mmCIF file of C-alpha atoms and ligand atoms in Angstrom:
data_model
loop_
_atom_site.group_PDB
_atom_site.id
_atom_site.type_symbol
_atom_site.label_atom_id
_atom_site.label_comp_id
_atom_site.label_asym_id
_atom_site.label_seq_id
_atom_site.Cartn_x
_atom_site.Cartn_y
_atom_site.Cartn_z
ATOM 1 C CA GLU A 1 0.000 0.000 0.000
ATOM 2 C CA LYS A 2 2.951 2.311 0.605
ATOM 3 C CA GLY A 3 4.366 1.321 -2.762
ATOM 4 C CA GLY A 4 7.716 0.300 -1.303
ATOM 5 C CA TYR A 5 8.171 3.540 0.613
ATOM 6 C CA GLU A 6 8.704 3.507 4.348
ATOM 7 C CA HIS A 7 5.920 6.006 4.970
ATOM 8 C CA PHE A 8 2.889 7.385 3.160
ATOM 9 C CA MET A 9 4.345 10.864 3.487
ATOM 10 C CA LEU A 10 7.447 9.909 1.503
ATOM 11 C CA LYS A 11 5.350 8.107 -1.106
ATOM 12 C CA GLU A 12 3.151 11.179 -1.444
ATOM 13 C CA ILE A 13 6.141 13.509 -1.738
ATOM 14 C CA TYR A 14 7.417 11.322 -4.588
ATOM 15 C CA GLU A 15 4.026 11.246 -6.271
ATOM 16 C CA GLN A 16 4.103 14.972 -6.906
ATOM 17 C CA PRO A 17 5.341 14.967 -10.504
ATOM 18 C CA ARG A 18 2.292 12.849 -11.252
ATOM 19 C CA SER A 19 -0.259 14.600 -9.020
ATOM 20 C CA ILE A 20 0.715 18.026 -10.365
ATOM 21 C CA LEU A 21 0.365 16.708 -13.901
ATOM 22 C CA ASP A 22 -3.016 15.163 -13.084
ATOM 23 C CA SER A 23 -4.186 18.472 -11.634
ATOM 24 C CA MET A 24 -3.369 20.377 -14.829
ATOM 25 C CA ARG A 25 -4.209 17.676 -17.376
ATOM 26 C CA GLY A 26 -6.947 18.657 -19.836
ATOM 27 C CA ARG A 27 -7.114 22.161 -18.444
ATOM 28 C CA MET A 28 -4.735 24.007 -20.774
ATOM 29 C CA ILE A 29 -3.192 24.068 -24.259
ATOM 30 C CA ALA A 30 0.158 25.824 -24.530
ATOM 31 C CA GLU A 31 0.118 26.433 -28.316
ATOM 32 C CA SER A 32 -3.116 28.406 -28.306
ATOM 33 C CA GLY A 33 -3.039 29.682 -24.740
ATOM 34 C CA HIS A 34 -6.412 28.052 -24.208
ATOM 35 C CA LEU A 35 -7.481 27.331 -20.622
ATOM 36 C CA MET A 36 -10.464 25.238 -19.569
ATOM 37 C CA MET A 37 -11.990 24.611 -16.204
ATOM 38 C CA GLY A 38 -15.676 23.714 -16.082
ATOM 39 C CA GLY A 39 -16.463 25.207 -12.688
ATOM 40 C CA VAL A 40 -14.841 28.523 -13.573
ATOM 41 C CA ARG A 41 -16.568 28.733 -16.962
ATOM 42 C CA GLU A 42 -19.941 28.457 -15.265
ATOM 43 C CA TYR A 43 -19.200 31.543 -13.151
ATOM 44 C CA GLU A 44 -16.921 33.325 -15.575
ATOM 45 C CA ASN A 45 -18.765 36.646 -15.480
ATOM 46 C CA LYS A 46 -18.834 36.600 -11.708
ATOM 47 C CA PHE A 47 -15.098 36.044 -11.599
ATOM 48 C CA VAL A 48 -14.397 38.727 -14.181
ATOM 49 C CA ASN A 49 -16.562 41.309 -12.419
ATOM 50 C CA ALA A 50 -15.813 40.340 -8.820
ATOM 51 C CA ASP A 51 -14.975 43.262 -6.517
ATOM 52 C CA ARG A 52 -12.710 41.002 -4.597
ATOM 53 C CA ILE A 53 -11.949 37.388 -3.880
ATOM 54 C CA ILE A 54 -11.901 36.059 -0.343
ATOM 55 C CA ILE A 55 -10.010 32.838 0.225
ATOM 56 C CA VAL A 56 -10.893 30.768 3.297
ATOM 57 C CA ALA A 57 -8.937 27.735 4.466
ATOM 58 C CA CYS A 58 -6.899 26.266 7.322
ATOM 59 C CA GLY A 59 -3.334 25.012 7.729
ATOM 60 C CA THR A 60 -1.519 24.006 4.577
ATOM 61 C CA SER A 61 -4.550 24.836 2.439
ATOM 62 C CA TRP A 62 -4.367 28.366 3.849
ATOM 63 C CA HIS A 63 -0.742 28.525 2.692
ATOM 64 C CA ALA A 64 -1.862 27.550 -0.809
ATOM 65 C CA GLY A 65 -4.384 30.381 -0.500
ATOM 66 C CA LEU A 66 -1.574 32.824 0.262
ATOM 67 C CA VAL A 67 0.262 31.747 -2.888
ATOM 68 C CA ALA A 68 -2.998 32.335 -4.770
ATOM 69 C CA GLU A 69 -3.205 35.872 -3.389
ATOM 70 C CA TYR A 70 0.094 36.703 -5.074
ATOM 71 C CA LEU A 71 -0.983 34.941 -8.274
ATOM 72 C CA ILE A 72 -4.472 36.414 -8.608
ATOM 73 C CA GLU A 73 -3.502 39.954 -7.671
ATOM 74 C CA ASP A 74 -0.565 39.916 -10.070
ATOM 75 C CA LEU A 75 -2.098 38.090 -13.019
ATOM 76 C CA ALA A 76 -5.782 39.058 -12.737
ATOM 77 C CA ARG A 77 -5.612 42.329 -10.767
ATOM 78 C CA ILE A 78 -8.494 41.517 -8.409
ATOM 79 C CA PRO A 79 -7.997 42.265 -4.708
ATOM 80 C CA VAL A 80 -7.657 39.072 -2.682
ATOM 81 C CA GLU A 81 -8.021 38.494 1.036
ATOM 82 C CA VAL A 82 -6.811 35.262 2.566
ATOM 83 C CA GLU A 83 -8.565 34.333 5.773
ATOM 84 C CA TYR A 84 -8.191 31.662 8.392
ATOM 85 C CA ALA A 85 -11.634 30.081 8.230
ATOM 86 C CA SER A 86 -11.736 29.894 12.032
ATOM 87 C CA GLU A 87 -11.315 33.669 12.431
ATOM 88 C CA PHE A 88 -13.430 34.671 9.471
ATOM 89 C CA ARG A 89 -16.472 32.770 10.683
ATOM 90 C CA TYR A 90 -16.615 34.571 14.016
ATOM 91 C CA ARG A 91 -15.574 38.041 12.934
ATOM 92 C CA ASN A 92 -18.834 39.357 11.515
ATOM 93 C CA PRO A 93 -16.974 39.904 8.216
ATOM 94 C CA ILE A 94 -18.227 42.210 5.476
ATOM 95 C CA ILE A 95 -19.381 40.034 2.601
ATOM 96 C CA THR A 96 -21.485 41.081 -0.389
ATOM 97 C CA GLU A 97 -23.101 39.410 -3.368
ATOM 98 C CA LYS A 98 -20.273 40.671 -5.562
ATOM 99 C CA ASP A 99 -17.703 38.725 -3.587
ATOM 100 C CA ILE A 100 -16.372 35.376 -4.594
ATOM 101 C CA VAL A 101 -15.270 33.124 -1.792
ATOM 102 C CA ILE A 102 -12.775 30.421 -2.678
ATOM 103 C CA ALA A 103 -12.664 27.660 -0.075
ATOM 104 C CA ILE A 104 -9.612 25.399 -0.228
ATOM 105 C CA SER A 105 -9.593 22.033 1.509
ATOM 106 C CA GLN A 106 -7.854 18.757 0.842
ATOM 107 C CA SER A 107 -10.302 16.653 2.845
ATOM 108 C CA GLY A 108 -13.358 18.768 2.155
ATOM 109 C CA GLU A 109 -14.417 18.044 5.741
ATOM 110 C CA THR A 110 -12.709 20.762 7.795
ATOM 111 C CA ALA A 111 -15.339 22.106 10.210
ATOM 112 C CA ASP A 112 -14.100 25.703 10.309
ATOM 113 C CA THR A 113 -13.866 25.958 6.535
ATOM 114 C CA LEU A 114 -17.333 24.518 6.142
ATOM 115 C CA ALA A 115 -18.758 27.001 8.656
ATOM 116 C CA ALA A 116 -17.037 29.910 6.873
ATOM 117 C CA ILE A 117 -18.673 28.787 3.633
ATOM 118 C CA GLU A 118 -22.132 28.636 5.202
ATOM 119 C CA LEU A 119 -21.683 32.144 6.585
ATOM 120 C CA ALA A 120 -20.544 33.589 3.235
ATOM 121 C CA LYS A 121 -23.379 31.800 1.478
ATOM 122 C CA SER A 122 -25.942 33.344 3.814
ATOM 123 C CA LYS A 123 -24.650 36.786 2.764
ATOM 124 C CA GLY A 124 -25.123 35.968 -0.904
ATOM 125 C CA ALA A 125 -21.495 35.478 -1.982
ATOM 126 C CA THR A 126 -20.636 32.975 -4.694
ATOM 127 C CA ILE A 127 -18.733 30.025 -3.250
ATOM 128 C CA PHE A 128 -16.085 28.243 -5.243
ATOM 129 C CA GLY A 129 -14.465 25.132 -3.785
ATOM 130 C CA ILE A 130 -11.073 23.560 -4.365
ATOM 131 C CA CYS A 131 -11.144 20.112 -2.805
ATOM 132 C CA ASN A 132 -9.261 16.884 -3.239
ATOM 133 C CA VAL A 133 -11.911 14.512 -1.982
ATOM 134 C CA VAL A 134 -14.717 14.041 -4.476
ATOM 135 C CA GLY A 135 -18.203 14.399 -3.017
ATOM 136 C CA SER A 136 -16.880 15.704 0.318
ATOM 137 C CA SER A 137 -18.992 18.037 2.493
ATOM 138 C CA ILE A 138 -17.233 21.182 1.281
ATOM 139 C CA ALA A 139 -17.430 20.123 -2.359
ATOM 140 C CA ARG A 140 -21.163 19.668 -1.890
ATOM 141 C CA ALA A 141 -21.671 22.968 -0.073
ATOM 142 C CA THR A 142 -20.177 25.127 -2.854
ATOM 143 C CA ASP A 143 -21.820 26.676 -5.932
ATOM 144 C CA ALA A 144 -19.038 25.518 -8.211
ATOM 145 C CA GLY A 145 -15.507 24.304 -7.954
ATOM 146 C CA ALA A 146 -12.515 22.479 -9.317
ATOM 147 C CA TYR A 147 -11.031 19.322 -7.922
ATOM 148 C CA THR A 148 -7.355 18.824 -7.315
ATOM 149 C CA HIS A 149 -6.383 15.446 -8.735
ATOM 150 C CA ALA A 150 -3.768 14.573 -6.144
ATOM 151 C CA GLY A 151 -5.259 11.179 -5.347
ATOM 152 C CA PRO A 152 -5.819 10.028 -1.771
ATOM 153 C CA GLU A 153 -3.514 11.699 0.726
ATOM 154 C CA ILE A 154 -2.979 9.481 3.780
ATOM 155 C CA GLY A 155 -0.066 11.130 5.610
ATOM 156 C CA VAL A 156 -1.336 13.694 8.100
ATOM 157 C CA ALA A 157 1.254 16.156 6.835
ATOM 158 C CA SER A 158 -0.115 17.532 3.602
ATOM 159 C CA THR A 159 2.334 17.450 0.707
ATOM 160 C CA LYS A 160 0.943 16.509 -2.691
ATOM 161 C CA ALA A 161 -2.379 18.171 -1.892
ATOM 162 C CA PHE A 162 -0.557 21.494 -1.454
ATOM 163 C CA THR A 163 1.190 21.374 -4.822
ATOM 164 C CA ALA A 164 -2.035 20.239 -6.497
ATOM 165 C CA GLN A 165 -3.911 23.171 -4.930
ATOM 166 C CA VAL A 166 -1.261 25.625 -6.096
ATOM 167 C CA THR A 167 -1.432 24.129 -9.606
ATOM 168 C CA VAL A 168 -5.210 24.526 -9.812
ATOM 169 C CA LEU A 169 -5.084 28.040 -8.334
ATOM 170 C CA THR A 170 -2.432 29.037 -10.883
ATOM 171 C CA ILE A 171 -4.705 27.940 -13.704
ATOM 172 C CA ILE A 172 -7.638 29.826 -12.175
ATOM 173 C CA ALA A 173 -5.541 33.004 -11.852
ATOM 174 C CA MET A 174 -4.534 32.665 -15.510
ATOM 175 C CA ILE A 175 -8.140 32.134 -16.623
ATOM 176 C CA ILE A 176 -9.406 35.206 -14.779
ATOM 177 C CA GLY A 177 -6.410 37.249 -15.968
ATOM 178 C CA SER A 178 -6.972 36.363 -19.613
ATOM 179 C CA LYS A 179 -10.710 37.022 -19.444
ATOM 180 C CA ARG A 180 -10.144 40.372 -17.748
ATOM 181 C CA GLY A 181 -7.443 41.299 -20.246
ATOM 182 C CA THR A 182 -4.829 41.805 -17.547
ATOM 183 C CA LEU A 183 -2.791 38.897 -18.868
ATOM 184 C CA GLU A 184 -1.714 38.906 -22.516
ATOM 185 C CA THR A 185 -2.024 35.766 -24.604
ATOM 186 C CA THR A 186 1.717 35.565 -25.146
ATOM 187 C CA ARG A 187 2.258 35.501 -21.394
ATOM 188 C CA VAL A 188 -0.478 32.931 -20.940
ATOM 189 C CA ARG A 189 1.250 30.714 -23.479
ATOM 190 C CA GLN A 190 4.593 31.129 -21.749
ATOM 191 C CA LEU A 191 3.123 30.394 -18.346
ATOM 192 C CA ILE A 192 1.318 27.302 -19.610
ATOM 193 C CA ALA A 193 4.530 26.017 -21.183
ATOM 194 C CA GLU A 194 6.359 26.702 -17.946
ATOM 195 C CA LEU A 195 3.675 24.987 -15.879
ATOM 196 C CA GLU A 196 3.909 21.972 -18.178
ATOM 197 C CA SER A 197 7.616 21.737 -17.435
ATOM 198 C CA ILE A 198 7.034 21.657 -13.670
ATOM 199 C CA PRO A 199 6.501 17.888 -13.210
ATOM 200 C CA ALA A 200 9.924 17.181 -14.751
ATOM 201 C CA LYS A 201 11.491 19.878 -12.591
ATOM 202 C CA VAL A 202 9.865 18.423 -9.456
ATOM 203 C CA GLU A 203 11.436 15.129 -10.516
ATOM 204 C CA GLU A 204 14.799 16.914 -10.577
ATOM 205 C CA ALA A 205 14.174 18.438 -7.149
ATOM 206 C CA LEU A 206 13.394 14.992 -5.726
ATOM 207 C CA LYS A 207 16.904 13.902 -6.673
ATOM 208 C CA LEU A 208 18.113 16.184 -3.887
ATOM 209 C CA ASN A 209 16.927 13.576 -1.410
ATOM 210 C CA ASP A 210 20.373 12.150 -0.528
ATOM 211 C CA GLN A 211 21.812 15.592 -0.022
ATOM 212 C CA ILE A 212 18.891 16.519 2.225
ATOM 213 C CA VAL A 213 19.454 13.352 4.301
ATOM 214 C CA GLU A 214 22.991 14.613 5.000
ATOM 215 C CA ILE A 215 21.760 18.069 5.977
ATOM 216 C CA SER A 216 19.048 16.526 8.171
ATOM 217 C CA LYS A 217 21.701 14.576 10.119
ATOM 218 C CA LYS A 218 23.375 17.850 11.012
ATOM 219 C CA PHE A 219 20.230 19.563 12.268
ATOM 220 C CA LYS A 220 18.082 16.789 13.702
ATOM 221 C CA ASP A 221 18.827 17.810 17.291
ATOM 222 C CA ALA A 222 18.067 21.493 16.852
ATOM 223 C CA THR A 223 15.373 22.847 19.148
ATOM 224 C CA ASN A 224 14.312 25.742 16.948
ATOM 225 C CA PHE A 225 14.245 26.600 13.252
ATOM 226 C CA LEU A 226 13.480 29.763 11.346
ATOM 227 C CA TYR A 227 12.184 29.717 7.771
ATOM 228 C CA LEU A 228 12.447 32.861 5.674
ATOM 229 C CA GLY A 229 11.138 33.727 2.233
ATOM 230 C CA ARG A 230 9.836 36.699 0.320
ATOM 231 C CA GLY A 231 7.172 37.168 -2.324
ATOM 232 C CA TYR A 232 5.943 33.869 -3.707
ATOM 233 C CA ASN A 233 8.306 32.067 -1.363
ATOM 234 C CA PHE A 234 6.913 33.658 1.794
ATOM 235 C CA PRO A 235 3.978 31.198 2.006
ATOM 236 C CA VAL A 236 6.490 28.430 1.316
ATOM 237 C CA ALA A 237 8.468 29.511 4.377
ATOM 238 C CA LEU A 238 5.300 29.186 6.463
ATOM 239 C CA GLU A 239 4.602 25.798 4.941
ATOM 240 C CA GLY A 240 8.153 24.535 5.572
ATOM 241 C CA ALA A 241 7.898 25.566 9.231
ATOM 242 C CA LEU A 242 4.483 23.937 9.657
ATOM 243 C CA LYS A 243 5.752 20.673 8.157
ATOM 244 C CA LEU A 244 8.704 20.577 10.543
ATOM 245 C CA LYS A 245 6.570 21.402 13.598
ATOM 246 C CA GLU A 246 3.870 18.865 12.991
ATOM 247 C CA ILE A 247 5.964 15.825 12.251
ATOM 248 C CA SER A 248 9.283 16.357 14.057
ATOM 249 C CA TYR A 249 7.978 18.405 17.036
ATOM 250 C CA ILE A 250 10.759 20.930 16.582
ATOM 251 C CA HIS A 251 9.626 24.471 17.170
ATOM 252 C CA ALA A 252 9.789 26.334 13.875
ATOM 253 C CA GLU A 253 8.575 29.681 12.647
ATOM 254 C CA GLY A 254 8.113 30.964 9.140
ATOM 255 C CA TYR A 255 8.517 34.653 8.435
ATOM 256 C CA PRO A 256 8.608 37.018 5.496
ATOM 257 C CA ALA A 257 12.373 37.609 5.427
ATOM 258 C CA ALA A 258 12.098 41.378 5.800
ATOM 259 C CA GLU A 259 10.080 41.051 9.012
ATOM 260 C CA MET A 260 13.077 39.462 10.678
ATOM 261 C CA LYS A 261 14.481 42.823 11.696
ATOM 262 C CA HIS A 262 11.238 43.630 13.510
ATOM 263 C CA GLY A 263 11.735 40.936 16.120
ATOM 264 C CA PRO A 264 12.869 37.411 15.229
ATOM 265 C CA ILE A 265 16.412 38.557 14.496
ATOM 266 C CA ALA A 266 16.860 38.671 18.279
ATOM 267 C CA LEU A 267 16.677 34.866 18.286
ATOM 268 C CA ILE A 268 19.577 34.319 15.943
ATOM 269 C CA ASP A 269 22.807 32.874 17.302
ATOM 270 C CA GLU A 270 25.129 29.996 16.347
ATOM 271 C CA GLN A 271 22.482 27.489 17.516
ATOM 272 C CA MET A 272 19.784 28.708 15.173
ATOM 273 C CA PRO A 273 19.276 27.004 11.810
ATOM 274 C CA VAL A 274 17.694 29.401 9.329
ATOM 275 C CA VAL A 275 16.212 27.990 6.151
ATOM 276 C CA VAL A 276 16.211 30.744 3.562
ATOM 277 C CA ILE A 277 14.332 30.308 0.310
ATOM 278 C CA ALA A 278 16.400 32.513 -1.922
ATOM 279 C CA THR A 279 15.614 31.633 -5.511
ATOM 280 C CA LYS A 280 16.317 34.039 -8.396
ATOM 281 C CA ASP A 281 13.247 36.231 -8.576
ATOM 282 C CA SER A 282 12.231 39.834 -8.088
ATOM 283 C CA SER A 283 13.114 39.721 -4.370
ATOM 284 C CA TYR A 284 16.516 38.112 -4.868
ATOM 285 C CA GLU A 285 18.695 41.169 -4.127
ATOM 286 C CA LYS A 286 16.708 41.840 -0.970
ATOM 287 C CA ILE A 287 17.042 38.326 0.297
ATOM 288 C CA VAL A 288 20.804 38.425 -0.247
ATOM 289 C CA SER A 289 20.924 41.158 2.393
ATOM 290 C CA ASN A 290 18.693 39.129 4.696
ATOM 291 C CA VAL A 291 21.158 36.230 4.463
ATOM 292 C CA GLN A 292 23.991 38.617 5.308
ATOM 293 C CA GLU A 293 22.070 39.769 8.379
ATOM 294 C CA VAL A 294 21.679 36.167 9.554
ATOM 295 C CA LYS A 295 25.331 35.337 8.922
ATOM 296 C CA ALA A 296 26.473 38.470 10.759
ATOM 297 C CA ARG A 297 24.761 36.970 13.836
ATOM 298 C CA LYS A 298 26.321 33.538 13.241
ATOM 299 C CA GLY A 299 23.050 31.809 12.319
ATOM 300 C CA LYS A 300 23.397 28.584 10.326
ATOM 301 C CA VAL A 301 21.976 29.198 6.869
ATOM 302 C CA ILE A 302 20.436 26.428 4.796
ATOM 303 C CA ALA A 303 19.662 28.118 1.497
ATOM 304 C CA ILE A 304 17.347 26.972 -1.255
ATOM 305 C CA VAL A 305 18.708 28.589 -4.413
ATOM 306 C CA THR A 306 18.230 28.521 -8.164
ATOM 307 C CA GLU A 307 20.660 26.262 -10.032
ATOM 308 C CA GLY A 308 23.799 28.132 -10.999
ATOM 309 C CA ASP A 309 23.535 30.841 -8.349
ATOM 310 C CA THR A 310 26.915 31.781 -6.892
ATOM 311 C CA THR A 311 26.164 34.736 -4.585
ATOM 312 C CA ILE A 312 24.062 33.030 -1.915
ATOM 313 C CA PRO A 313 26.182 29.830 -1.970
ATOM 314 C CA SER A 314 29.230 31.928 -1.093
ATOM 315 C CA MET A 315 27.501 32.994 2.135
ATOM 316 C CA ALA A 316 25.363 30.005 3.175
ATOM 317 C CA ASP A 317 26.416 26.990 5.268
ATOM 318 C CA HIS A 318 24.385 24.529 3.186
ATOM 319 C CA VAL A 319 23.047 25.011 -0.297
ATOM 320 C CA ILE A 320 20.207 23.184 -2.008
ATOM 321 C CA GLU A 321 19.902 23.933 -5.728
ATOM 322 C CA ILE A 322 16.536 23.661 -7.439
ATOM 323 C CA PRO A 323 15.696 24.185 -11.137
ATOM 324 C CA GLU A 324 14.824 27.594 -12.513
ATOM 325 C CA THR A 325 11.251 28.595 -13.253
ATOM 326 C CA SER A 326 9.024 31.651 -13.377
ATOM 327 C CA GLU A 327 8.595 33.163 -9.915
ATOM 328 C CA HIS A 328 4.854 32.562 -10.217
ATOM 329 C CA LEU A 329 5.463 28.830 -10.179
ATOM 330 C CA MET A 330 8.412 28.677 -7.815
ATOM 331 C CA PRO A 331 6.429 27.462 -4.768
ATOM 332 C CA LEU A 332 5.785 24.206 -6.646
ATOM 333 C CA LEU A 333 9.542 23.576 -6.651
ATOM 334 C CA SER A 334 10.812 25.341 -3.551
ATOM 335 C CA VAL A 335 8.464 23.441 -1.238
ATOM 336 C CA ILE A 336 9.887 20.046 -2.286
ATOM 337 C CA PRO A 337 13.211 20.222 -0.404
ATOM 338 C CA LEU A 338 11.381 21.552 2.658
ATOM 339 C CA GLN A 339 9.019 18.582 2.647
ATOM 340 C CA LEU A 340 11.985 16.228 2.412
ATOM 341 C CA LEU A 341 13.895 18.053 5.134
ATOM 342 C CA SER A 342 11.025 17.789 7.623
ATOM 343 C CA TYR A 343 10.454 14.160 6.670
ATOM 344 C CA HIS A 344 14.044 13.052 7.228
ATOM 345 C CA ILE A 345 14.483 15.018 10.437
ATOM 346 C CA ALA A 346 11.277 13.482 11.815
ATOM 347 C CA VAL A 347 12.383 9.959 10.866
ATOM 348 C CA MET A 348 15.805 10.503 12.459
ATOM 349 C CA ARG A 349 14.104 11.680 15.645
ATOM 350 C CA GLY A 350 12.021 8.509 15.716
ATOM 351 C CA CYS A 351 8.710 10.311 15.233
ATOM 352 C CA ASN A 352 5.547 8.782 13.865
ATOM 353 C CA VAL A 353 5.666 10.613 10.566
ATOM 354 C CA ASP A 354 2.336 9.538 9.117
ATOM 355 C CA GLN A 355 0.385 9.987 12.331
ATOM 356 C CA PRO A 356 1.943 12.693 14.450
ATOM 357 C CA ARG A 357 0.724 13.057 18.021
ATOM 358 C CA ASN A 358 -2.356 15.184 18.689
ATOM 359 C CA LEU A 359 -3.200 15.558 15.000
ATOM 360 C CA ALA A 360 -5.926 14.139 12.775
ATOM 361 C CA LYS A 361 -5.995 14.016 8.988
ATOM 362 C CA SER A 362 -9.231 15.939 8.823
ATOM 363 C CA VAL A 363 -10.259 18.292 11.560
ATOM 364 C CA THR A 364 -14.019 17.871 11.718
ATOM 365 C CA VAL A 365 -14.444 19.631 15.056
ATOM 366 C CA GLU A 366 -13.845 23.268 15.921
HETATM 367 O O1 M6R B 401 -8.362 19.078 4.655
HETATM 368 P P1 M6R B 401 -7.949 20.507 4.756
HETATM 369 O O2 M6R B 401 -7.125 20.962 3.626
HETATM 370 O O3 M6R B 401 -9.141 21.429 4.973
HETATM 371 O O4 M6R B 401 -7.086 20.586 6.072
HETATM 372 C C1 M6R B 401 -6.609 21.801 6.572
HETATM 373 C C2 M6R B 401 -5.548 21.567 7.634
HETATM 374 O O5 M6R B 401 -6.103 20.863 8.725
HETATM 375 C C3 M6R B 401 -4.347 20.797 7.100
HETATM 376 O O6 M6R B 401 -3.774 21.418 5.994
HETATM 377 C C4 M6R B 401 -3.275 20.642 8.188
HETATM 378 O O7 M6R B 401 -2.718 21.880 8.512
HETATM 379 C C5 M6R B 401 -2.195 19.643 7.716
HETATM 380 N N1 M6R B 401 -1.942 18.673 8.725
HETATM 381 C C6 M6R B 401 -0.916 20.313 7.333
HETATM 382 O O8 M6R B 401 0.062 19.415 6.948
#
């Protein structure tokens, strides 16, 4: 059942080239720039004319929502708010009929997300669901939606569901952007071609496994970890920290790298491993200075960089090189080494990777 892997989590990490492909299959044609998604087509005018999009989710799905905020605002120029479902539902939020609420959930059974949907529905908003489990409660409660085709996810730590969600959300952002005219056809074509190359690049990133085992050995006894990223990699920093916390029980925090100087920098000393996602993108120069700040305080830097980079490697203690891609798609690649890092550290610490203490695969209670 685990397909020869020691744990479901590892199997699911390795399934990502396939699950990402399955989540994009039949939904785009690179040559023409054509994009198709049934659920979106049905509500196309709503999407095009929406005043704003509110994304509700929890945990890892919320992180996928944050990536979508960057994607939709940049490609489709619609304001996006990303909300923890648990806060949104009790806040007396302002919701109108012109709002579109996108609910993201792997299981489709998360109680808080379901309650947030019911609230938004009662105010007349259009509800769009992104679920992995067909026929789940959330899928049934929405007006329309798109499934992620990640296949069953058994490990409590979400991995392939996250990359499938980001894939589907990328396609949605492109559809809205092209319909609204904020995204030119040539760019759509380029992005589709780039997205099509992602499964092979994830395959490349998975080859980093042995190197990540070696790095994990060095840091398995750490008591704290910081994860830093900017732009599209900021949600990935949060996701990397969550993965480490939930399966290895090491305290970890994810931060937007520039926020470090507003507090967390006080934590940095020679004991503190800092995972910096520093791929070549529009924030690259800025993150170079963030790495310098960490090194000046003797923090141990584990850097995720774009293949061929020489600047960050000259400063970092450990370097993990991932393939190049458009910054819009980078989370699909930069999250892979972080999943592997948390997995190996957890295994080395003797933790129950697939069923961490105190956690359930779907959180059906508040
Ligand atoms: O099934 P959902 O996507 O609604 O679940 C949301 C969270 O409970 C879930 O992502 C949780 O944070 C995972 N254990 C993270 O790995």
